[in-house]
Amino acid sequence: MAADATDHLWMHFTRMASYAAGEVPTIVRGDGAYVWDAQGRRYLDGLAGLFVVNAGHGRTELAEAAAKQAGELAYFPLWSYAHPKAVELAEKIASLTPGDLNRVFFTTGGSEAVESAWKLARAYFKRTGRPTKHKVVSRYLAYHGTSMGALSITGLPGIKSDFEPLVPGGIKVPNTNFYRAPEHGDSPEAFGVWAADEIRRAIEREGPDTVAAVFLEPLQNSGGCFPPPPGYFQRVREICDAYDVLLVSDEVICSWGRLGEYFGAVRYGYQPDIITTAKGITSGYAPLGAMIASDRLMEPFLTETGMFAHGVTFGGHPVSCAVALANLEVFAREDLIGHVRANEGAFRATLEKLTDLPIVGDVRGDGYFYGIELVKDKTTKATFDEAESERLLRGFLSSALFSAGLYCRADDRGDPVVQLAPPLIVGQEQFDEMEQILRAVLTEAWARL
């Protein structure tokens, strides 16, 4: 299997040459918060696969829901037809969303959901007499997907250069990393106003009649888990209303309990016009995503000949919808949302123990979604240069953490960070396990510098 993986499997976001002289790690089984590799070694899944397996591994009821649906209706498209599970799931999602976000457009994943939202924003303004509104504002370092439109919204130069020129109209503004705030570093509230007003200034520079939407994650993933400062989203909502710009809450990661609510917008108290979601909607047991839009955005397409000329073959797949419904039944039965809210303080407190290490500069996040920023000097917040970061993260940390029994993410899209987003079922035992492994490996990393 290892040889076949090396010879034939083209892995995503992977330096394939790194396995030229070694075996590809192969995960064969999962149960609860743990996974096992082909050699029988156990690992704590500190990233829920890829921010996905919210209900945990080995849920037989989700597998059974998939099998049952496949036996009844394995596939039918949502192109001019419906099927029961898509209808039932759309109604369920609408019952959980904030405000009038009642229109659910299914996709197969997050990039498609983001792509759909940008297309809807453009189409909506064309159909309501404002055809020049087509641009999108998003934040520096933010990741919004890999399809060409979603990649244009993404704020990571390193993953874009091979594919340029991209879709025109992407505008970037500062993110909300308070640890490295360029302004108002002594006041989260003032920093939040400044960061939100950078969106206003960008809209004014571009011309409000050219800007269609602002795409923001509730808690920004890439760069290392940046929570919003107090009042940030409330100010952004005011700005969007003032300039007739749609606010898109990109919740591909931040929905389905990751932040202790079904949706991150609820956690932070703001009303978006569109929510994009995927990942935890099925806890990874089948691929599914969705763009959830307000009733207002549907109105131009309700005329006699109206149509949103967009769709994907497997969007709203019957098996995936059945799995999502079963997944949400698990959420309700076991109160996973309440579990996260009851334990997030303990998770934070356990990770904050690591701040006594000289390499740990900042611990930040909310719910079950945290980043640990690594520094060379805690006093000055000096970070690592490119070569040092390469040696630290890919030369040591990634493999050392995995070898020690913790699957997580060591990343430098921005400053070097370790990210943690475990299944929502974990508790203090797993928090302590993460802290102990991280303490040992980060201590060794510091000694190697």
CSV table of C-alpha atoms in Angstrom, one decimal, residues 5-410:
chain,number,residue,atom,x,y,z
A,5,ALA,CA,0.6,5.6,-2.5
A,6,THR,CA,4.0,6.9,-3.5
A,7,ASP,CA,3.6,5.8,-7.1
A,8,HIS,CA,-0.1,6.7,-7.8
A,9,LEU,CA,-1.7,8.9,-5.1
A,10,TRP,CA,-1.4,12.6,-5.7
A,11,MET,CA,-2.1,14.1,-2.3
A,12,HIS,CA,-3.5,17.5,-1.7
A,13,PHE,CA,-1.3,20.4,-0.5
A,14,THR,CA,1.6,17.9,-0.2
A,15,ARG,CA,5.2,18.1,-1.0
A,16,MET,CA,5.3,14.8,-2.9
A,17,ALA,CA,9.1,14.7,-2.9
A,18,SER,CA,9.2,14.4,0.8
A,19,TYR,CA,8.0,10.8,0.5
A,20,ALA,CA,10.5,9.8,-2.1
A,21,ALA,CA,12.6,8.0,0.5
A,22,GLY,CA,9.9,7.2,3.1
A,23,GLU,CA,6.5,5.8,3.5
A,24,VAL,CA,3.3,7.8,3.2
A,25,PRO,CA,1.5,7.8,6.6
A,26,THR,CA,-1.6,5.8,6.1
A,27,ILE,CA,-4.6,6.1,8.5
A,28,VAL,CA,-6.8,3.0,8.5
A,29,ARG,CA,-9.3,3.3,11.4
A,30,GLY,CA,-10.9,5.9,13.7
A,31,ASP,CA,-12.9,5.7,16.9
A,32,GLY,CA,-14.1,8.6,19.0
A,33,ALA,CA,-11.2,11.1,19.2
A,34,TYR,CA,-8.5,8.7,18.0
A,35,VAL,CA,-7.2,7.3,14.7
A,36,TRP,CA,-4.9,4.4,14.0
A,37,ASP,CA,-2.3,4.0,11.2
A,38,ALA,CA,-1.5,0.9,9.2
A,39,GLN,CA,1.1,-0.2,11.8
A,40,GLY,CA,-1.4,-0.1,14.6
A,41,ARG,CA,-0.2,3.1,16.2
A,42,ARG,CA,-2.8,5.3,17.8
A,43,TYR,CA,-3.0,9.1,17.5
A,44,LEU,CA,-5.2,11.8,19.1
A,45,ASP,CA,-7.0,13.5,16.3
A,46,GLY,CA,-6.4,17.1,17.4
A,47,LEU,CA,-7.7,18.5,14.1
A,48,ALA,CA,-10.9,16.5,13.6
A,49,GLY,CA,-9.5,15.3,10.4
A,50,LEU,CA,-9.5,18.7,8.7
A,51,PHE,CA,-11.9,20.6,11.0
A,52,VAL,CA,-14.5,18.1,9.9
A,53,VAL,CA,-15.2,15.1,12.2
A,54,ASN,CA,-17.1,17.1,14.8
A,55,ALA,CA,-19.1,14.2,16.2
A,56,GLY,CA,-16.1,11.9,16.4
A,57,HIS,CA,-14.9,8.8,14.5
A,58,GLY,CA,-16.7,5.5,14.3
A,59,ARG,CA,-20.3,6.6,14.5
A,60,THR,CA,-22.1,3.6,13.2
A,61,GLU,CA,-25.4,5.4,13.1
A,62,LEU,CA,-24.1,7.7,10.5
A,63,ALA,CA,-22.8,4.9,8.4
A,64,GLU,CA,-26.1,3.1,8.7
A,65,ALA,CA,-28.0,6.3,7.6
A,66,ALA,CA,-25.8,6.4,4.5
A,67,ALA,CA,-26.4,2.7,3.7
A,68,LYS,CA,-30.2,3.0,4.2
A,69,GLN,CA,-30.5,6.0,1.9
A,70,ALA,CA,-28.3,4.4,-0.7
A,71,GLY,CA,-30.7,1.5,-0.7
A,72,GLU,CA,-33.7,3.7,-1.2
A,73,LEU,CA,-32.4,6.4,-3.6
A,74,ALA,CA,-28.7,6.5,-4.2
A,75,TYR,CA,-28.8,9.6,-6.4
A,76,PHE,CA,-31.0,12.2,-8.0
A,77,PRO,CA,-30.1,15.8,-8.9
A,78,LEU,CA,-31.6,18.9,-7.5
A,79,TRP,CA,-32.0,20.3,-11.1
A,80,SER,CA,-35.7,21.1,-11.3
A,81,TYR,CA,-36.5,18.2,-8.9
A,82,ALA,CA,-36.4,17.6,-5.2
A,83,HIS,CA,-35.8,14.5,-3.1
A,84,PRO,CA,-37.0,14.1,0.5
A,85,LYS,CA,-33.7,14.3,2.4
A,86,ALA,CA,-32.7,17.5,0.7
A,87,VAL,CA,-36.1,19.1,1.6
A,88,GLU,CA,-35.9,17.8,5.2
A,89,LEU,CA,-32.3,19.0,5.6
A,90,ALA,CA,-33.0,22.4,4.1
A,91,GLU,CA,-35.9,22.9,6.5
A,92,LYS,CA,-33.7,21.8,9.4
A,93,ILE,CA,-30.9,24.1,8.5
A,94,ALA,CA,-33.2,27.1,8.1
A,95,SER,CA,-34.6,26.4,11.6
A,96,LEU,CA,-31.1,26.8,13.0
A,97,THR,CA,-29.8,29.8,11.1
A,98,PRO,CA,-30.1,33.4,12.4
A,99,GLY,CA,-32.6,35.8,11.0
A,100,ASP,CA,-34.1,35.2,7.5
A,101,LEU,CA,-31.5,32.9,6.2
A,102,ASN,CA,-34.0,30.5,4.9
A,103,ARG,CA,-32.8,29.5,1.4
A,104,VAL,CA,-30.4,26.6,1.2
A,105,PHE,CA,-28.4,25.9,-1.9
A,106,PHE,CA,-26.4,22.6,-1.5
A,107,THR,CA,-22.9,22.0,-2.8
A,108,THR,CA,-20.4,19.2,-2.2
A,109,GLY,CA,-17.9,21.3,-0.2
A,110,GLY,CA,-16.7,24.6,1.1
A,111,SER,CA,-15.0,26.0,-2.0
A,112,GLU,CA,-18.1,25.4,-4.0
A,113,ALA,CA,-20.2,27.1,-1.3
A,114,VAL,CA,-17.9,30.2,-1.5
A,115,GLU,CA,-18.0,30.1,-5.3
A,116,SER,CA,-21.8,30.0,-5.2
A,117,ALA,CA,-22.0,32.9,-2.8
A,118,TRP,CA,-19.9,35.2,-5.0
A,119,LYS,CA,-21.9,34.2,-8.0
A,120,LEU,CA,-25.1,34.9,-6.2
A,121,ALA,CA,-23.9,38.3,-5.1
A,122,ARG,CA,-23.0,39.2,-8.6
A,123,ALA,CA,-26.3,37.9,-10.1
A,124,TYR,CA,-28.4,39.5,-7.4
A,125,PHE,CA,-27.0,43.0,-8.0
A,126,LYS,CA,-27.3,42.6,-11.8
A,127,ARG,CA,-30.9,41.6,-11.4
A,128,THR,CA,-31.7,44.5,-9.1
A,129,GLY,CA,-30.3,47.1,-11.4
A,130,ARG,CA,-26.7,47.5,-10.0
A,131,PRO,CA,-24.6,45.5,-12.5
A,132,THR,CA,-21.3,47.2,-11.6
A,133,LYS,CA,-21.3,45.7,-8.1
A,134,HIS,CA,-19.1,42.7,-8.5
A,135,LYS,CA,-16.0,43.0,-6.3
A,136,VAL,CA,-15.3,41.2,-3.0
A,137,VAL,CA,-13.5,42.4,0.1
A,138,SER,CA,-11.7,39.7,2.3
A,139,ARG,CA,-8.9,39.6,4.8
A,140,TYR,CA,-5.2,39.1,4.4
A,141,LEU,CA,-4.1,35.5,5.1
A,142,ALA,CA,-7.7,34.3,5.1
A,143,TYR,CA,-8.4,31.0,3.3
A,144,HIS,CA,-11.7,30.7,1.4
A,145,GLY,CA,-11.1,27.8,-1.0
A,146,THR,CA,-9.2,26.6,-4.0
A,147,SER,CA,-11.6,26.9,-7.0
A,148,MET,CA,-10.7,30.0,-9.1
A,149,GLY,CA,-13.3,32.3,-7.6
A,150,ALA,CA,-12.7,31.2,-4.1
A,151,LEU,CA,-9.0,31.4,-4.6
A,152,SER,CA,-9.3,35.0,-5.7
A,153,ILE,CA,-11.1,35.7,-2.4
A,154,THR,CA,-8.4,33.9,-0.5
A,155,GLY,CA,-5.7,36.1,1.0
A,156,LEU,CA,-2.7,33.8,0.8
A,157,PRO,CA,-0.2,34.8,-1.9
A,158,GLY,CA,1.8,31.6,-1.6
A,159,ILE,CA,-1.0,29.3,-2.8
A,160,LYS,CA,-2.2,31.7,-5.6
A,161,SER,CA,0.9,32.5,-7.7
A,162,ASP,CA,0.9,29.3,-9.7
A,163,PHE,CA,-2.7,29.9,-10.9
A,164,GLU,CA,-2.6,33.6,-11.7
A,165,PRO,CA,-4.2,35.6,-13.3
A,166,LEU,CA,-7.2,34.9,-11.1
A,167,VAL,CA,-10.7,36.3,-11.2
A,168,PRO,CA,-10.5,40.1,-10.9
A,169,GLY,CA,-12.2,41.9,-8.2
A,170,GLY,CA,-10.6,40.5,-5.0
A,171,ILE,CA,-9.7,43.2,-2.5
A,172,LYS,CA,-7.7,42.5,0.7
A,173,VAL,CA,-7.9,44.2,4.1
A,174,PRO,CA,-6.1,43.6,7.5
A,175,ASN,CA,-7.1,40.6,9.6
A,176,THR,CA,-7.9,40.7,13.3
A,177,ASN,CA,-4.7,39.3,14.8
A,178,PHE,CA,-4.6,41.4,17.9
A,179,TYR,CA,-1.3,39.9,19.0
A,180,ARG,CA,0.3,41.7,16.1
A,181,ALA,CA,-2.0,44.6,15.9
A,182,PRO,CA,-0.5,47.4,13.7
A,183,GLU,CA,-2.7,49.9,15.4
A,184,HIS,CA,-4.3,50.2,18.9
A,185,GLY,CA,-2.4,47.2,20.3
A,186,ASP,CA,-3.4,48.3,23.8
A,187,SER,CA,-7.2,48.2,23.2
A,188,PRO,CA,-9.1,45.3,21.6
A,189,GLU,CA,-12.2,47.5,21.2
A,190,ALA,CA,-10.3,50.3,19.4
A,191,PHE,CA,-8.4,47.7,17.3
A,192,GLY,CA,-11.8,46.2,16.3
A,193,VAL,CA,-13.1,49.6,15.2
A,194,TRP,CA,-9.9,50.2,13.2
A,195,ALA,CA,-10.0,46.8,11.5
A,196,ALA,CA,-13.6,47.1,10.6
A,197,ASP,CA,-13.1,50.6,9.3
A,198,GLU,CA,-10.3,49.3,7.0
A,199,ILE,CA,-13.2,47.5,5.2
A,200,ARG,CA,-15.0,50.8,5.0
A,201,ARG,CA,-12.0,52.5,3.6
A,202,ALA,CA,-11.4,49.7,1.0
A,203,ILE,CA,-15.1,50.0,-0.2
A,204,GLU,CA,-14.7,53.8,-0.5
A,205,ARG,CA,-11.4,53.5,-2.4
A,206,GLU,CA,-12.9,51.0,-4.9
A,207,GLY,CA,-16.2,52.8,-5.1
A,208,PRO,CA,-19.3,51.4,-3.3
A,209,ASP,CA,-21.0,51.0,-6.7
A,210,THR,CA,-18.4,48.3,-7.6
A,211,VAL,CA,-18.3,46.3,-4.4
A,212,ALA,CA,-20.8,43.4,-4.0
A,213,ALA,CA,-19.8,41.5,-0.8
A,214,VAL,CA,-17.5,41.2,2.2
A,215,PHE,CA,-16.4,37.6,2.9
A,216,LEU,CA,-15.3,37.0,6.5
A,217,GLU,CA,-14.8,34.0,8.7
A,218,PRO,CA,-16.3,34.4,12.2
A,219,LEU,CA,-12.9,33.2,13.6
A,220,GLN,CA,-10.2,33.4,10.9
A,221,ASN,CA,-8.5,30.0,10.4
A,222,SER,CA,-5.5,30.6,8.3
A,223,GLY,CA,-2.7,32.6,10.0
A,224,GLY,CA,-3.6,31.0,13.3
A,225,CYS,CA,-7.1,31.4,14.7
A,226,PHE,CA,-7.9,35.1,14.9
A,227,PRO,CA,-11.0,35.8,17.0
A,228,PRO,CA,-12.9,39.0,16.2
A,229,PRO,CA,-12.3,41.9,18.6
A,230,PRO,CA,-15.3,43.2,20.6
A,231,GLY,CA,-17.7,45.1,18.4
A,232,TYR,CA,-15.9,44.2,15.2
A,233,PHE,CA,-18.7,42.4,13.4
A,234,GLN,CA,-21.3,44.9,14.6
A,235,ARG,CA,-19.3,47.7,13.0
A,236,VAL,CA,-18.8,45.6,9.8
A,237,ARG,CA,-22.6,45.1,9.6
A,238,GLU,CA,-23.2,48.8,9.8
A,239,ILE,CA,-20.6,49.4,7.0
A,240,CYS,CA,-22.2,46.8,4.8
A,241,ASP,CA,-25.7,48.3,5.3
A,242,ALA,CA,-24.4,51.9,4.6
A,243,TYR,CA,-22.9,50.9,1.3
A,244,ASP,CA,-25.4,48.2,0.2
A,245,VAL,CA,-22.8,45.5,0.4
A,246,LEU,CA,-23.6,41.8,1.3
A,247,LEU,CA,-22.0,40.4,4.4
A,248,VAL,CA,-21.0,36.7,3.8
A,249,SER,CA,-20.1,34.7,6.9
A,250,ASP,CA,-17.8,32.0,5.6
A,251,GLU,CA,-18.4,29.2,8.2
A,252,VAL,CA,-17.0,26.2,6.4
A,253,ILE,CA,-15.1,25.6,9.6
A,254,CYS,CA,-16.8,27.8,12.2
A,255,SER,CA,-20.3,26.2,11.9
A,256,TRP,CA,-21.8,23.0,13.5
A,257,GLY,CA,-20.5,23.5,17.0
A,258,ARG,CA,-16.9,24.4,16.4
A,259,LEU,CA,-17.4,27.7,18.3
A,260,GLY,CA,-20.0,26.4,20.7
A,261,GLU,CA,-23.0,27.4,18.5
A,262,TYR,CA,-24.5,25.9,15.4
A,263,PHE,CA,-23.2,29.0,13.5
A,264,GLY,CA,-20.3,31.4,14.3
A,265,ALA,CA,-22.4,34.4,13.5
A,266,VAL,CA,-24.7,33.5,16.4
A,267,ARG,CA,-21.6,33.1,18.7
A,268,TYR,CA,-20.4,36.6,17.9
A,269,GLY,CA,-23.9,38.3,17.6
A,270,TYR,CA,-24.1,39.5,14.0
A,271,GLN,CA,-26.5,38.9,11.1
A,272,PRO,CA,-25.0,37.9,7.7
A,273,ASP,CA,-26.8,38.0,4.4
A,274,ILE,CA,-25.2,34.6,3.4
A,275,ILE,CA,-23.6,31.8,5.3
A,276,THR,CA,-21.3,29.3,3.6
A,277,THR,CA,-20.8,26.0,5.3
A,278,ALA,CA,-19.5,22.5,4.8
A,279,LYS,CA,-17.2,20.1,6.8
A,280,GLY,CA,-18.9,19.4,10.1
A,281,ILE,CA,-22.4,19.4,8.6
A,282,THR,CA,-21.9,15.6,8.1
A,283,SER,CA,-19.0,15.2,10.5
A,284,GLY,CA,-17.1,14.1,7.4
A,285,TYR,CA,-19.1,10.9,6.9
A,286,ALA,CA,-20.1,12.1,3.4
A,287,PRO,CA,-19.2,15.2,1.4
A,288,LEU,CA,-21.7,18.1,1.6
A,289,GLY,CA,-21.7,21.9,1.7
A,290,ALA,CA,-24.2,24.7,1.4
A,291,MET,CA,-24.7,28.3,0.7
A,292,ILE,CA,-27.5,29.7,2.9
A,293,ALA,CA,-29.0,32.9,1.7
A,294,SER,CA,-31.6,35.4,3.0
A,295,ASP,CA,-35.1,35.5,1.6
A,296,ARG,CA,-34.3,38.9,0.1
A,297,LEU,CA,-31.6,37.5,-2.1
A,298,MET,CA,-33.9,34.9,-3.5
A,299,GLU,CA,-36.6,37.4,-4.6
A,300,PRO,CA,-35.1,38.4,-8.0
A,301,PHE,CA,-35.1,34.7,-9.0
A,302,LEU,CA,-38.8,34.1,-8.1
A,303,THR,CA,-40.1,35.8,-11.3
A,304,GLU,CA,-41.8,33.6,-13.9
A,305,THR,CA,-38.6,33.1,-15.9
A,306,GLY,CA,-36.1,33.7,-13.1
A,307,MET,CA,-33.3,31.2,-12.5
A,308,PHE,CA,-30.0,31.2,-10.7
A,309,ALA,CA,-28.0,29.6,-13.5
A,310,HIS,CA,-25.6,27.7,-11.3
A,311,GLY,CA,-25.4,24.1,-9.9
A,312,VAL,CA,-23.2,21.1,-9.3
A,313,THR,CA,-23.9,17.5,-10.0
A,314,PHE,CA,-23.5,16.1,-6.5
A,315,GLY,CA,-24.8,19.1,-4.6
A,316,GLY,CA,-27.4,17.9,-2.1
A,317,HIS,CA,-26.7,14.3,-2.8
A,318,PRO,CA,-29.3,12.1,-1.1
A,319,VAL,CA,-26.8,10.0,0.8
A,320,SER,CA,-25.0,13.1,2.1
A,321,CYS,CA,-28.2,14.8,3.2
A,322,ALA,CA,-29.3,11.6,5.0
A,323,VAL,CA,-26.0,11.6,6.8
A,324,ALA,CA,-26.3,15.3,7.7
A,325,LEU,CA,-29.7,14.7,9.2
A,326,ALA,CA,-28.4,11.8,11.3
A,327,ASN,CA,-25.4,13.9,12.3
A,328,LEU,CA,-27.7,16.6,13.6
A,329,GLU,CA,-29.7,14.1,15.5
A,330,VAL,CA,-26.4,13.1,17.3
A,331,PHE,CA,-25.8,16.8,18.0
A,332,ALA,CA,-29.2,17.2,19.6
A,333,ARG,CA,-29.2,13.9,21.5
A,334,GLU,CA,-25.8,14.4,23.0
A,335,ASP,CA,-26.0,18.2,23.3
A,336,LEU,CA,-22.6,18.6,21.6
A,337,ILE,CA,-23.1,22.3,21.4
A,338,GLY,CA,-23.6,22.5,25.2
A,339,HIS,CA,-20.6,20.2,25.7
A,340,VAL,CA,-18.4,22.6,23.9
A,341,ARG,CA,-19.6,25.7,25.8
A,342,ALA,CA,-19.3,23.8,29.1
A,343,ASN,CA,-15.7,22.8,28.4
A,344,GLU,CA,-14.2,25.5,26.2
A,345,GLY,CA,-12.9,27.3,29.3
A,346,ALA,CA,-11.1,24.2,30.4
A,347,PHE,CA,-9.6,23.8,27.0
A,348,ARG,CA,-8.3,27.3,26.9
A,349,ALA,CA,-6.9,27.1,30.5
A,350,THR,CA,-5.1,23.8,29.6
A,351,LEU,CA,-3.5,25.2,26.5
A,352,GLU,CA,-2.6,28.5,28.3
A,353,LYS,CA,-0.3,26.4,30.6
A,354,LEU,CA,2.0,26.3,27.6
A,355,THR,CA,2.7,30.0,27.8
A,356,ASP,CA,5.4,29.3,30.4
A,357,LEU,CA,7.5,27.9,27.5
A,358,PRO,CA,9.9,30.4,25.9
A,359,ILE,CA,8.7,29.4,22.4
A,360,VAL,CA,5.0,30.1,23.0
A,361,GLY,CA,4.0,33.7,22.2
A,362,ASP,CA,0.2,33.6,22.1
A,363,VAL,CA,-2.7,31.2,22.7
A,364,ARG,CA,-5.9,32.3,21.0
A,365,GLY,CA,-9.2,31.1,19.8
A,366,ASP,CA,-12.7,30.2,21.0
A,367,GLY,CA,-14.8,27.1,21.4
A,368,TYR,CA,-12.8,24.1,20.2
A,369,PHE,CA,-10.7,26.0,17.8
A,370,TYR,CA,-7.3,27.3,19.0
A,371,GLY,CA,-3.9,28.5,17.6
A,372,ILE,CA,-0.6,28.6,19.4
A,373,GLU,CA,1.8,31.2,17.9
A,374,LEU,CA,5.5,30.3,18.2
A,375,VAL,CA,8.1,33.1,18.6
A,376,LYS,CA,11.9,33.5,19.0
A,377,ASP,CA,11.5,36.2,21.7
A,378,LYS,CA,8.5,36.6,23.8
A,379,THR,CA,9.4,40.1,24.9
A,380,THR,CA,9.8,41.5,21.4
A,381,LYS,CA,7.4,39.0,19.7
A,382,ALA,CA,10.2,38.4,17.2
A,383,THR,CA,9.1,35.7,14.8
A,384,PHE,CA,11.1,33.2,12.7
A,385,ASP,CA,12.5,34.0,9.3
A,386,GLU,CA,11.6,31.8,6.3
A,387,ALA,CA,14.5,29.4,6.7
A,388,GLU,CA,14.0,29.1,10.5
A,389,SER,CA,10.3,28.4,10.0
A,390,GLU,CA,11.1,25.7,7.5
A,391,ARG,CA,13.4,24.0,9.8
A,392,LEU,CA,11.1,24.4,12.8
A,393,LEU,CA,7.8,23.3,11.3
A,394,ARG,CA,8.6,20.9,8.4
A,395,GLY,CA,12.0,19.9,9.6
A,396,PHE,CA,10.9,19.0,13.1
A,397,LEU,CA,7.5,19.9,14.6
A,398,SER,CA,5.1,18.3,12.1
A,399,SER,CA,6.7,14.8,12.2
A,400,ALA,CA,7.6,15.1,15.9
A,401,LEU,CA,4.1,15.8,17.0
A,402,PHE,CA,2.7,13.0,14.9
A,403,SER,CA,5.3,10.6,16.2
A,404,ALA,CA,4.4,11.6,19.7
A,405,GLY,CA,0.8,10.6,19.1
A,406,LEU,CA,-0.9,14.0,18.2
A,407,TYR,CA,-2.3,14.8,14.8
A,408,CYS,CA,-2.7,18.6,14.5
A,409,ARG,CA,-1.4,21.3,12.2
A,410,ALA,CA,1.9,23.1,12.3
